[in-house]
């Protein structure tokens, strides 16, 4: 039950909020004045300004420092910050951040996202981690581990460890024949092995004194290397909330464990087969890496692939219901974001056919208003629903004569669905918060917190210059952790990239010669136009909205009608332009190529009206994150394809279905640098092998040619 507060608290709260916003406003005004003084006095006046602020103006050292070094990009966005709901402490944190962190904060503030000191620290840490290489992470871990040991035993012990490791390393070289180069004394193999065991035992004792002897059992090291037992996170602060049950070990911890076992083997005179000289050229790979790590010649005794470990996994699976799916853009995006369908209702018969062809596992139902609530009640008794959505926004309903009545009925159905199913969250697209301001009240009366978000779909690779307004609601305080996806820098694609191959395909004759099949000058001119001059398409027309014919005609496209069947090439050179086909519309909206459109004539308008599935995926990931605490790599999500290239049977006897990529691979992985490094190493290795084989082949061919010439 909601606690009723005394009336005076409400009125006082309004005044306090106004005064709190004034703190930010006046801070920025002072910083602006100080910036003007700095320009007037020049570099020499920097110390004078700081002293003047402290001594004459009465500011503290911290305040004077913040005023004096307030960045120009903060002052340039003074009006944005004054309108926002941030506190003065949050403003201080923004000033103390680097330029990249500030840029992301400004974008989030403009979108009305919640920004506080903790959010700024998380943004800064994430950006710093992305910029670090695997070698930098390894160097930091080794430095931290050895510094911790030096606090207890002194720097002399660390220096001795590194010196003894170098001495033992010199004995392990395949051609080592001297105990000490300076002594010049040759040593027999038996004596050399004895000294290796003796020095390894001494070094093992030193390692145990510094780092302890509590290490995982040997039989688990193989699974540790494969990442199935220990997950090696680079830093404690980056451990995902949904992986808190996994024991955390850094790269340095694991390297010390490997070194401990390698020294035990050497001290016992045991050399593992894979470390023997027969196993690889140069001998004893494992002990070499471990001793180089202890000696400070390398920062890790394990490969990047081992340090990367196993990928994080999702612990929860969420469900969604789409009460009016339209052509399925929202539903497809939510499935790609990790939600499983618990029920999908579709009004249009052609759209239902398309949905059943593309998604037989969705249990598509015919939307009949008279039976709708009864079906929802039946569903509520058997399934737990986490999210309710309506793929077809209420302002898109095609009842042109009674638009207001259609919108009202759509809102009532959405309210009924939320009231019956009691989901943890809901997602509805609307015209705008100003236009649909009354829509939130019924949901707030049901106990849901409601927020409005403006989603710029072009930042996610959709080739349209448009934004979509969504209304998101949740109960139990889940909206406190909701932040709409931000991809910075954005993933941009041009109109020519999206449909260029389809436009070229219309201008080719499959039976013609290769020269004749090349793109014509009209096609090349259109590609250049929609790459350089008009990279993004205008917003696709929606019902009850004016079609932007002039804007489309500038791009050589006639948007008055859609093409069915595929038009002839004449449109490219005509004044009116060519018409878009269903595959072109699907590309522009962000639908995958594997999304089948059974009825092109009726499907084209519905594709044009759909919510872009890529944008729905990004919003769905944000809601998934707010409900579960899982953190996703938004840039990777925006760049990844919607469907995988494998078809499966959903159930025995059911038709095959294209898979969506599992959302677990989109989880933020702080070890991504290791994965990328391994990929680069593998590519370099393959290239080196290819070059060597090619050089060897060329040499053999040249030798054969030389012999042939002599003959």
XYZ file of C-alpha atoms in Angstrom:
711
model
C 0.000 0.000 0.000
C 1.308 3.409 -0.949
C 2.242 5.614 2.039
C 0.383 8.921 2.099
C 2.668 11.840 2.931
C 1.494 15.049 4.630
C 0.518 17.827 2.223
C 3.220 20.280 3.433
C 5.929 17.833 2.362
C 4.622 17.872 -1.194
C 4.669 21.658 -1.534
C 8.041 21.975 0.176
C 9.429 19.265 -2.102
C 8.528 21.252 -5.198
C 10.371 24.306 -3.865
C 13.420 22.277 -2.871
C 13.591 20.739 -6.360
C 13.595 24.221 -7.871
C 16.350 25.366 -5.505
C 18.394 22.242 -6.270
C 18.236 22.985 -9.992
C 19.356 26.540 -9.227
C 22.577 25.127 -7.746
C 23.547 23.707 -11.139
C 22.447 26.874 -12.917
C 24.502 29.202 -10.701
C 27.536 26.909 -10.743
C 27.564 27.057 -14.546
C 27.096 30.832 -14.515
C 30.128 31.222 -12.249
C 32.166 28.816 -14.387
C 31.203 30.837 -17.467
C 32.377 34.058 -15.826
C 35.655 32.427 -14.809
C 36.121 31.192 -18.404
C 35.770 34.779 -19.622
C 38.344 35.928 -17.071
C 40.731 33.194 -18.161
C 40.532 34.361 -21.772
C 41.020 37.997 -20.750
C 44.005 37.382 -18.467
C 45.665 34.667 -20.534
C 47.916 31.909 -19.255
C 49.642 34.117 -16.705
C 46.368 34.821 -14.946
C 45.613 31.172 -14.152
C 47.177 31.253 -10.670
C 45.681 34.690 -10.020
C 42.140 33.484 -10.760
C 42.449 30.434 -8.499
C 43.814 32.534 -5.608
C 41.176 35.215 -6.155
C 38.366 32.652 -6.036
C 39.659 31.253 -2.749
C 40.728 34.421 -0.959
C 38.317 37.102 -2.165
C 35.291 35.046 -3.245
C 35.395 32.591 -0.335
C 35.254 29.355 -2.337
C 36.920 26.194 -1.107
C 40.027 24.834 -2.841
C 37.936 22.127 -4.549
C 35.294 24.593 -5.795
C 37.891 27.056 -7.063
C 39.672 24.256 -8.909
C 36.416 23.093 -10.559
C 35.475 26.616 -11.650
C 38.946 27.273 -13.036
C 39.219 24.112 -15.140
C 35.574 23.644 -16.201
C 35.877 22.247 -19.783
C 34.564 24.211 -22.722
C 32.251 21.372 -23.815
C 30.453 21.590 -20.454
C 29.915 25.330 -20.851
C 28.767 24.801 -24.453
C 25.949 22.596 -23.124
C 25.000 24.917 -20.307
C 21.348 25.164 -21.359
C 21.036 21.371 -21.581
C 22.524 20.884 -18.116
C 20.345 23.603 -16.602
C 17.186 21.934 -17.947
C 18.241 18.520 -16.694
C 17.537 16.952 -13.320
C 21.161 16.332 -12.337
C 22.612 17.390 -8.989
C 25.589 19.667 -8.491
C 27.656 16.658 -7.333
C 26.848 14.922 -10.612
C 27.970 18.040 -12.464
C 31.256 17.929 -10.541
C 31.719 14.295 -11.599
C 31.092 15.219 -15.244
C 33.720 17.977 -15.067
C 36.240 15.546 -13.556
C 35.663 13.012 -16.365
C 37.507 12.698 -19.657
C 36.111 14.027 -22.934
C 34.691 10.688 -24.143
C 32.842 10.094 -20.868
C 31.461 13.636 -20.906
C 30.237 13.167 -24.482
C 28.280 10.045 -23.529
C 26.878 11.791 -20.438
C 25.574 14.679 -22.567
C 23.808 12.238 -24.895
C 22.208 10.407 -21.973
C 21.117 13.652 -20.314
C 19.540 14.825 -23.587
C 17.545 11.573 -23.659
C 16.418 12.116 -20.041
C 18.320 9.055 -18.797
C 19.185 8.818 -15.122
C 22.740 10.142 -14.642
C 24.471 10.218 -11.266
C 27.998 9.749 -9.924
C 27.738 5.943 -10.052
C 26.552 5.985 -13.677
C 29.410 8.315 -14.659
C 31.953 6.050 -12.972
C 30.509 3.023 -14.787
C 30.730 4.837 -18.143
C 34.324 5.862 -17.464
C 35.379 2.367 -16.362
C 33.737 0.740 -19.387
C 35.464 3.114 -21.816
C 38.846 2.700 -20.130
C 38.512 -1.079 -20.256
C 37.589 -1.023 -23.954
C 40.669 1.048 -24.736
C 43.076 -1.289 -22.929
C 44.929 -4.058 -24.713
C 45.388 -7.568 -23.288
C 49.047 -6.780 -22.621
C 48.089 -3.716 -20.566
C 45.629 -5.751 -18.500
C 48.227 -8.471 -17.928
C 50.849 -5.888 -16.970
C 48.481 -4.315 -14.446
C 47.616 -7.666 -12.856
C 51.225 -8.734 -12.501
C 52.148 -5.349 -11.059
C 49.287 -5.501 -8.533
C 50.144 -9.069 -7.463
C 53.849 -8.346 -7.006
C 53.250 -5.008 -5.263
C 50.959 -6.740 -2.781
C 53.667 -9.319 -2.071
C 56.310 -6.605 -1.669
C 54.234 -4.895 1.044
C 54.624 -7.997 3.237
C 58.126 -9.143 2.320
C 59.847 -6.074 0.886
C 61.094 -5.180 -2.567
C 64.326 -7.105 -1.974
C 62.383 -10.382 -1.985
C 60.781 -9.516 -5.335
C 64.188 -8.628 -6.790
C 65.602 -11.928 -5.553
C 62.661 -13.832 -7.068
C 63.197 -12.241 -10.475
C 66.985 -12.823 -10.303
C 66.645 -16.500 -9.350
C 64.014 -17.021 -12.070
C 66.429 -15.604 -14.670
C 69.219 -17.895 -13.457
C 67.005 -20.960 -13.667
C 65.725 -19.850 -17.056
C 69.278 -19.765 -18.418
C 69.774 -23.408 -17.370
C 66.641 -24.464 -19.291
C 67.960 -23.243 -22.628
C 68.542 -26.220 -24.986
C 72.159 -25.247 -25.634
C 73.004 -24.296 -22.036
C 76.387 -25.867 -21.235
C 77.696 -23.568 -18.538
C 76.568 -23.121 -14.978
C 77.718 -19.518 -15.069
C 78.919 -17.745 -18.185
C 81.431 -15.738 -16.161
C 82.939 -18.864 -14.610
C 83.387 -20.572 -17.981
C 83.021 -23.993 -16.367
C 81.419 -26.787 -18.364
C 78.818 -28.935 -16.596
C 77.849 -32.535 -17.308
C 74.147 -33.230 -18.163
C 73.576 -35.108 -14.885
C 75.056 -32.265 -12.882
C 72.989 -29.757 -14.890
C 69.740 -31.622 -14.127
C 70.700 -31.773 -10.441
C 71.281 -28.024 -10.331
C 67.982 -27.405 -12.154
C 66.143 -29.422 -9.484
C 67.976 -27.670 -6.667
C 67.377 -24.165 -7.996
C 63.746 -24.985 -8.810
C 63.208 -26.165 -5.228
C 64.751 -22.963 -3.827
C 62.657 -20.832 -6.186
C 59.507 -22.806 -5.314
C 60.030 -22.020 -1.641
C 60.428 -18.339 -2.441
C 57.216 -18.345 -4.530
C 55.328 -20.015 -1.670
C 56.641 -17.437 0.802
C 55.496 -14.570 -1.408
C 52.237 -15.894 -2.868
C 51.291 -18.909 -0.735
C 50.784 -22.543 -1.677
C 46.963 -22.655 -1.852
C 46.378 -23.471 -5.532
C 43.677 -25.417 -7.447
C 44.286 -29.170 -7.859
C 46.354 -30.125 -10.878
C 43.561 -32.082 -12.564
C 41.504 -28.895 -12.800
C 44.142 -26.873 -14.602
C 43.078 -28.231 -18.008
C 39.490 -27.173 -17.467
C 40.752 -23.863 -16.123
C 42.646 -23.279 -19.362
C 39.496 -24.054 -21.341
C 37.575 -21.600 -19.178
C 35.049 -24.149 -17.897
C 36.081 -24.028 -14.218
C 37.496 -20.595 -13.493
C 36.405 -17.462 -15.301
C 39.273 -15.007 -15.380
C 37.881 -11.470 -15.156
C 40.403 -8.668 -15.662
C 39.240 -6.577 -12.701
C 36.866 -7.066 -9.836
C 34.815 -4.000 -10.711
C 33.901 -5.481 -14.103
C 32.469 -8.750 -12.752
C 28.871 -8.936 -14.072
C 26.115 -9.158 -11.481
C 24.763 -12.330 -13.053
C 28.144 -14.076 -12.662
C 28.752 -13.316 -8.987
C 28.712 -17.023 -8.130
C 31.886 -17.632 -10.169
C 35.159 -17.488 -8.264
C 37.206 -14.567 -9.544
C 40.843 -15.099 -10.513
C 42.991 -12.630 -12.385
C 45.429 -13.482 -15.142
C 48.311 -13.015 -12.671
C 46.714 -15.432 -10.166
C 46.498 -18.133 -12.817
C 50.030 -17.433 -14.042
C 51.363 -17.867 -10.492
C 49.493 -21.177 -10.244
C 51.058 -22.396 -13.478
C 54.507 -21.277 -12.280
C 54.029 -23.085 -8.948
C 53.236 -26.386 -10.676
C 56.046 -25.930 -13.206
C 58.572 -25.408 -10.382
C 57.241 -28.478 -8.541
C 57.781 -30.546 -11.703
C 61.321 -29.226 -12.139
C 62.166 -29.748 -8.462
C 60.901 -33.353 -8.647
C 62.743 -34.003 -11.903
C 59.458 -34.541 -13.720
C 59.058 -33.002 -17.175
C 55.595 -33.244 -18.721
C 55.538 -34.721 -22.214
C 54.169 -31.557 -23.779
C 57.052 -29.596 -22.230
C 59.821 -31.910 -23.360
C 62.242 -31.031 -26.141
C 60.596 -33.665 -28.349
C 57.232 -31.951 -27.934
C 58.253 -28.670 -29.548
C 61.218 -27.000 -31.129
C 63.253 -25.230 -28.479
C 62.128 -27.382 -25.544
C 60.150 -26.962 -22.326
C 57.465 -24.466 -23.384
C 55.570 -24.416 -20.076
C 58.499 -23.810 -17.667
C 59.899 -21.179 -20.036
C 56.705 -19.115 -19.973
C 56.336 -19.462 -16.208
C 59.936 -18.467 -15.433
C 59.761 -15.535 -17.857
C 56.640 -14.404 -15.991
C 58.394 -14.657 -12.609
C 61.478 -12.911 -13.990
C 59.436 -9.999 -15.372
C 60.223 -10.712 -19.028
C 56.504 -11.277 -19.765
C 53.315 -10.330 -17.971
C 51.422 -13.622 -18.245
C 52.321 -17.303 -18.252
C 49.174 -18.250 -20.166
C 47.894 -17.416 -23.610
C 45.269 -14.779 -24.293
C 42.867 -17.550 -25.280
C 43.262 -19.196 -21.865
C 42.916 -15.905 -20.032
C 39.758 -15.099 -21.931
C 38.015 -18.140 -20.400
C 34.391 -19.048 -20.994
C 31.817 -16.485 -22.028
C 29.244 -15.293 -19.473
C 25.777 -16.812 -19.717
C 22.273 -15.606 -18.932
C 20.643 -17.045 -15.838
C 17.099 -15.970 -16.662
C 14.759 -16.455 -19.599
C 12.002 -13.879 -20.038
C 8.722 -14.106 -21.966
C 6.734 -11.567 -23.942
C 3.232 -11.202 -25.376
C 2.468 -9.075 -28.439
C -1.212 -8.168 -28.454
C -1.203 -6.804 -32.016
C 2.003 -7.765 -33.809
C 1.389 -6.189 -37.226
C 4.163 -7.510 -39.459
C 6.273 -8.690 -36.510
C 9.075 -6.120 -36.298
C 8.740 -5.619 -32.527
C 8.263 -9.324 -31.814
C 11.310 -10.293 -33.877
C 13.435 -7.691 -32.126
C 12.328 -8.860 -28.678
C 13.146 -12.466 -29.548
C 16.610 -11.370 -30.660
C 16.916 -9.597 -27.288
C 16.340 -12.843 -25.388
C 12.569 -12.849 -24.838
C 10.554 -15.991 -25.645
C 7.097 -15.660 -27.167
C 4.198 -16.584 -24.893
C 1.555 -15.404 -27.346
C 1.300 -13.282 -30.503
C -2.002 -11.856 -31.773
C -2.337 -10.553 -35.352
C -5.378 -8.890 -36.954
C -4.499 -8.959 -40.653
C -4.837 -12.314 -42.435
C -1.840 -11.744 -44.737
C 0.324 -10.727 -41.781
C -0.729 -13.888 -39.913
C 0.352 -16.008 -42.889
C 3.712 -14.214 -42.995
C 4.175 -14.649 -39.258
C 3.412 -18.365 -39.316
C 5.788 -18.893 -42.227
C 8.641 -17.026 -40.520
C 7.968 -17.986 -36.903
C 6.066 -21.265 -36.470
C 7.150 -21.375 -32.813
C 5.331 -18.153 -31.944
C 1.843 -19.649 -31.599
C 0.299 -16.904 -33.724
C -3.378 -16.249 -32.931
C -6.068 -14.376 -34.788
C -6.947 -11.146 -33.011
C -10.718 -11.089 -32.419
C -11.708 -8.347 -29.991
C -14.722 -10.254 -28.675
C -12.550 -13.200 -27.576
C -9.403 -11.254 -26.684
C -9.827 -10.858 -22.911
C -10.940 -14.475 -22.473
C -7.817 -15.657 -24.268
C -5.666 -13.431 -22.064
C -7.273 -14.869 -18.916
C -6.596 -18.392 -20.163
C -2.982 -17.473 -20.878
C -2.520 -15.888 -17.431
C -3.474 -19.167 -15.753
C -0.756 -21.160 -17.529
C 2.123 -18.753 -18.277
C 4.081 -16.064 -16.462
C 4.500 -13.057 -18.753
C 7.404 -10.669 -18.221
C 6.693 -8.139 -20.967
C 3.593 -6.991 -22.855
C 3.964 -5.062 -26.098
C 1.883 -3.946 -29.037
C 3.801 -4.132 -32.296
C 1.234 -1.967 -34.056
C 1.153 1.525 -32.468
C -2.278 2.978 -31.809
C -1.748 5.900 -34.179
C -1.204 3.389 -37.039
C -4.651 1.818 -36.903
C -6.115 1.920 -40.420
C -9.627 3.094 -39.522
C -9.407 6.389 -41.405
C -12.994 7.422 -40.692
C -12.753 6.970 -36.957
C -9.107 7.472 -36.105
C -9.727 8.765 -32.580
C -12.065 5.866 -31.777
C -9.554 3.320 -33.130
C -6.768 4.820 -31.049
C -8.957 4.764 -27.958
C -9.857 1.112 -28.460
C -6.215 0.179 -28.976
C -5.249 1.891 -25.723
C -8.080 0.101 -23.885
C -6.906 -3.290 -25.182
C -3.357 -2.540 -24.053
C -4.621 -1.559 -20.615
C -6.704 -4.752 -20.398
C -3.704 -6.895 -21.335
C -1.520 -5.317 -18.656
C -4.305 -5.561 -16.067
C -4.956 -9.266 -16.739
C -1.412 -10.533 -17.315
C 0.305 -8.305 -14.713
C 3.677 -8.343 -16.519
C 6.821 -7.015 -14.930
C 7.105 -4.455 -17.741
C 5.399 -3.213 -20.902
C 6.570 -1.493 -24.075
C 4.309 0.517 -26.383
C 5.127 2.827 -29.253
C 3.187 6.092 -29.303
C 3.237 9.328 -31.269
C 4.917 11.413 -28.561
C 4.667 12.151 -24.856
C 2.998 15.463 -25.638
C 0.490 13.959 -28.103
C -0.298 10.862 -26.002
C 0.147 12.377 -22.558
C -3.015 10.737 -21.177
C -1.974 7.188 -22.082
C 0.219 6.701 -19.020
C -2.415 7.419 -16.357
C -4.321 4.077 -16.507
C -1.050 2.173 -16.181
C 0.125 4.350 -13.316
C -3.155 3.568 -11.567
C -2.280 -0.122 -11.916
C 0.944 0.476 -9.956
C 3.413 0.874 -12.828
C 6.125 3.481 -13.140
C 6.036 4.976 -16.644
C 8.759 6.654 -18.658
C 8.924 8.048 -22.172
C 11.996 7.567 -24.343
C 12.940 8.890 -27.766
C 14.834 6.250 -29.767
C 16.946 7.390 -32.727
C 16.863 4.266 -34.911
C 19.537 5.563 -37.316
C 22.174 5.102 -34.580
C 21.610 1.330 -34.768
C 22.237 0.951 -38.503
C 18.667 1.572 -39.728
C 18.987 3.735 -42.844
C 16.204 6.162 -41.962
C 16.486 9.606 -40.438
C 13.763 9.063 -37.892
C 13.129 8.634 -34.199
C 10.505 6.578 -32.434
C 8.842 7.450 -29.130
C 8.248 4.513 -26.800
C 6.401 4.353 -23.508
C 8.008 1.918 -21.072
C 6.420 0.874 -17.791
C 7.544 -1.436 -15.012
C 6.650 -2.292 -11.441
C 8.736 -3.104 -8.362
C 11.191 -0.306 -9.114
C 12.622 -2.008 -12.211
C 12.745 1.273 -14.115
C 15.404 2.583 -11.729
C 17.997 0.584 -13.643
C 16.613 1.257 -17.125
C 18.820 3.089 -19.590
C 17.935 3.214 -23.255
C 20.679 1.877 -25.536
C 23.424 4.260 -26.512
C 25.811 3.345 -29.313
C 28.634 5.875 -29.448
C 29.954 6.255 -32.072
C 26.764 5.201 -33.852
C 26.528 2.333 -36.315
C 25.782 4.145 -39.566
C 24.703 2.613 -42.871
C 23.771 4.424 -46.038
C 20.729 3.895 -48.231
C 23.026 2.724 -51.037
C 24.591 0.115 -48.746
C 21.170 -1.155 -47.688
C 19.513 -1.612 -51.084
C 22.302 -0.963 -53.602
C 22.633 -4.612 -54.612
C 18.854 -4.853 -55.117
C 18.885 -1.749 -57.314
C 21.812 -3.139 -59.294
C 20.037 -6.467 -59.652
C 17.140 -4.807 -61.412
C 19.530 -3.386 -64.010
C 21.129 -6.688 -64.985
C 20.230 -9.359 -67.459
C 21.215 -12.780 -66.149
C 21.615 -14.102 -69.722
C 23.841 -11.237 -70.869
C 27.615 -11.297 -71.058
C 29.664 -10.139 -68.044
C 30.409 -6.748 -69.617
C 26.726 -6.118 -70.227
C 25.818 -7.187 -66.674
C 27.901 -4.495 -65.034
C 25.937 -1.672 -63.361
C 24.861 1.023 -65.788
C 25.768 4.676 -65.418
C 22.293 5.361 -63.989
C 22.864 2.803 -61.224
C 26.329 4.147 -60.412
C 24.990 7.707 -60.333
C 22.203 6.653 -57.927
C 24.666 4.835 -55.638
C 26.873 7.928 -55.500
C 23.846 10.152 -54.801
C 22.634 7.974 -51.891
C 26.124 7.592 -50.467
C 27.454 11.141 -50.571
C 24.495 13.535 -50.800
C 21.606 11.631 -49.182
C 23.041 8.757 -47.090
C 19.850 8.274 -45.040
C 16.315 7.751 -46.280
C 13.442 9.877 -44.979
C 11.021 8.289 -42.555
C 8.861 5.743 -44.329
C 5.261 6.932 -44.613
C 2.765 5.727 -42.055
C -1.028 5.718 -42.274
C -2.596 9.108 -41.602
C 0.736 10.842 -42.235
C 1.836 12.894 -45.232
C 4.173 11.004 -47.504
C 7.421 12.882 -47.937
C 7.359 12.601 -51.717
C 9.704 15.517 -52.342
C 12.368 14.178 -49.968
C 12.164 10.725 -51.537
C 12.234 12.125 -55.073
C 15.552 13.833 -54.273
C 16.878 10.290 -53.806
C 15.460 9.123 -57.136
C 12.587 7.156 -55.525
C 8.852 7.413 -56.197
C 7.230 6.784 -52.797
C 3.642 7.337 -53.965
C 3.237 3.575 -54.486
C 5.170 0.386 -53.847
C 6.320 -1.849 -56.678
C 4.814 -5.260 -57.274
C 6.232 -7.053 -59.154
C 9.827 -5.810 -59.427
C 9.883 -2.757 -61.743
C 11.951 -2.374 -64.871
C 15.115 -0.255 -64.888
C 13.455 2.695 -66.574
C 12.674 4.305 -63.210
C 16.315 5.044 -62.457
C 16.614 7.479 -65.329
C 13.102 8.930 -65.101
C 12.145 12.155 -63.383
C 9.728 10.423 -60.994
C 12.251 7.759 -59.955
C 11.780 4.054 -59.270
C 9.415 2.462 -56.746
C 10.496 0.394 -53.764
C 9.838 -3.336 -53.694
C 9.043 -5.384 -50.599
C 12.663 -6.631 -50.242
C 13.885 -3.034 -50.476
C 11.398 -1.892 -47.829
C 12.474 -4.760 -45.576
C 16.137 -3.736 -45.918
C 15.338 -0.075 -45.195
C 13.360 -1.078 -42.088
C 16.098 -3.404 -40.884
C 14.355 -6.743 -41.446
C 16.727 -9.616 -42.213
C 16.828 -11.027 -45.742
C 15.595 -14.379 -44.429
C 12.288 -12.779 -43.384
C 9.863 -14.106 -45.990
C 7.098 -11.887 -47.382
C 4.465 -14.293 -48.810
C 2.134 -11.618 -50.202
C 4.221 -8.765 -51.586
C 1.215 -6.616 -52.535
C -0.294 -6.460 -49.042
C 3.018 -6.979 -47.238
C 4.787 -3.880 -48.536
C 2.637 -1.310 -46.649
C 2.862 -3.363 -43.463
C 6.647 -3.566 -43.699
C 6.754 0.207 -44.147
C 4.614 0.695 -41.017
C 6.503 -1.784 -38.803
C 8.695 -0.880 -35.842
C 12.289 -1.557 -37.029
C 13.268 -4.912 -35.494
C 16.853 -3.763 -34.861
C 15.539 -0.868 -32.765
C 13.148 -3.240 -30.968
C 16.102 -5.516 -30.202
C 18.081 -2.646 -28.689
C 15.155 -1.440 -26.566
C 14.443 -5.052 -25.566
C 18.033 -5.517 -24.390
C 17.686 -2.382 -22.243
C 14.515 -3.758 -20.630
C 16.101 -7.206 -20.208
C 19.043 -5.537 -18.474
C 16.756 -3.552 -16.153
C 14.784 -6.681 -15.183
C 17.736 -9.047 -14.661
C 20.856 -6.938 -14.115
C 22.609 -8.464 -17.150
C 24.845 -6.036 -19.044
C 24.967 -6.162 -22.839
C 27.478 -4.933 -25.388
C 25.254 -2.459 -27.216
C 27.706 -1.757 -30.044
C 28.031 -5.496 -30.755
C 24.239 -5.860 -30.613
C 23.702 -3.049 -33.116
C 26.270 -4.489 -35.521
C 25.178 -8.138 -35.288
C 22.753 -9.813 -37.680
C 19.233 -10.664 -36.523
C 19.096 -14.270 -37.727
C 21.652 -17.038 -37.890
C 22.251 -19.051 -41.043
C 20.875 -22.313 -39.715
C 17.376 -23.707 -39.826
C 15.973 -26.148 -37.277
C 12.688 -27.904 -36.640
C 11.060 -26.271 -33.642
C 9.153 -29.410 -32.737
C 9.070 -32.772 -34.440
C 6.959 -32.439 -37.576
C 6.927 -28.633 -37.485
C 8.324 -26.620 -40.400
C 11.906 -25.399 -40.162
C 12.608 -21.987 -38.633
C 15.494 -19.558 -38.877
C 17.232 -19.122 -35.541
C 17.910 -15.800 -33.855
C 21.338 -15.434 -32.312
C 21.321 -16.259 -28.579
C 21.490 -13.035 -26.542
C 24.108 -14.533 -24.203
C 26.806 -13.790 -26.791
C 25.835 -10.110 -26.571
C 26.630 -9.930 -22.857
C 29.298 -7.410 -21.964
C 32.509 -9.378 -21.691
C 35.397 -7.472 -20.074
C 37.756 -10.001 -21.632
C 36.799 -9.015 -25.174
C 40.297 -7.608 -25.680
C 41.710 -11.102 -25.169
C 39.309 -12.556 -27.725
C 40.184 -9.911 -30.301
C 43.884 -10.413 -29.652
C 43.549 -14.158 -30.194
C 41.728 -13.481 -33.462
C 44.481 -11.158 -34.653
C 47.135 -13.685 -33.676
C 45.360 -16.480 -35.552
C 44.976 -14.338 -38.665
C 48.664 -13.371 -38.544
C 49.652 -17.027 -38.078
C 47.545 -18.171 -41.031
C 48.971 -15.377 -43.190
C 52.532 -16.316 -42.213
C 51.894 -19.961 -43.077
C 50.322 -18.997 -46.386
C 53.262 -16.725 -47.267
C 55.737 -19.444 -46.321
C 53.927 -22.058 -48.411
C 53.713 -19.645 -51.317
C 57.426 -18.794 -51.078
C 58.304 -22.473 -50.856
C 56.127 -23.241 -53.870
C 57.674 -20.389 -55.854
C 61.165 -21.583 -54.960
C 60.340 -25.143 -56.015
C 58.828 -23.907 -59.290
C 61.896 -21.767 -59.984
C 64.257 -24.658 -59.285
C 62.254 -26.942 -61.569
C 62.242 -24.281 -64.287
C 66.004 -23.857 -63.929
C 66.620 -27.588 -64.327
C 64.337 -27.677 -67.342
C 66.284 -24.817 -68.936
C 69.590 -26.575 -68.341
C 68.236 -29.737 -69.906
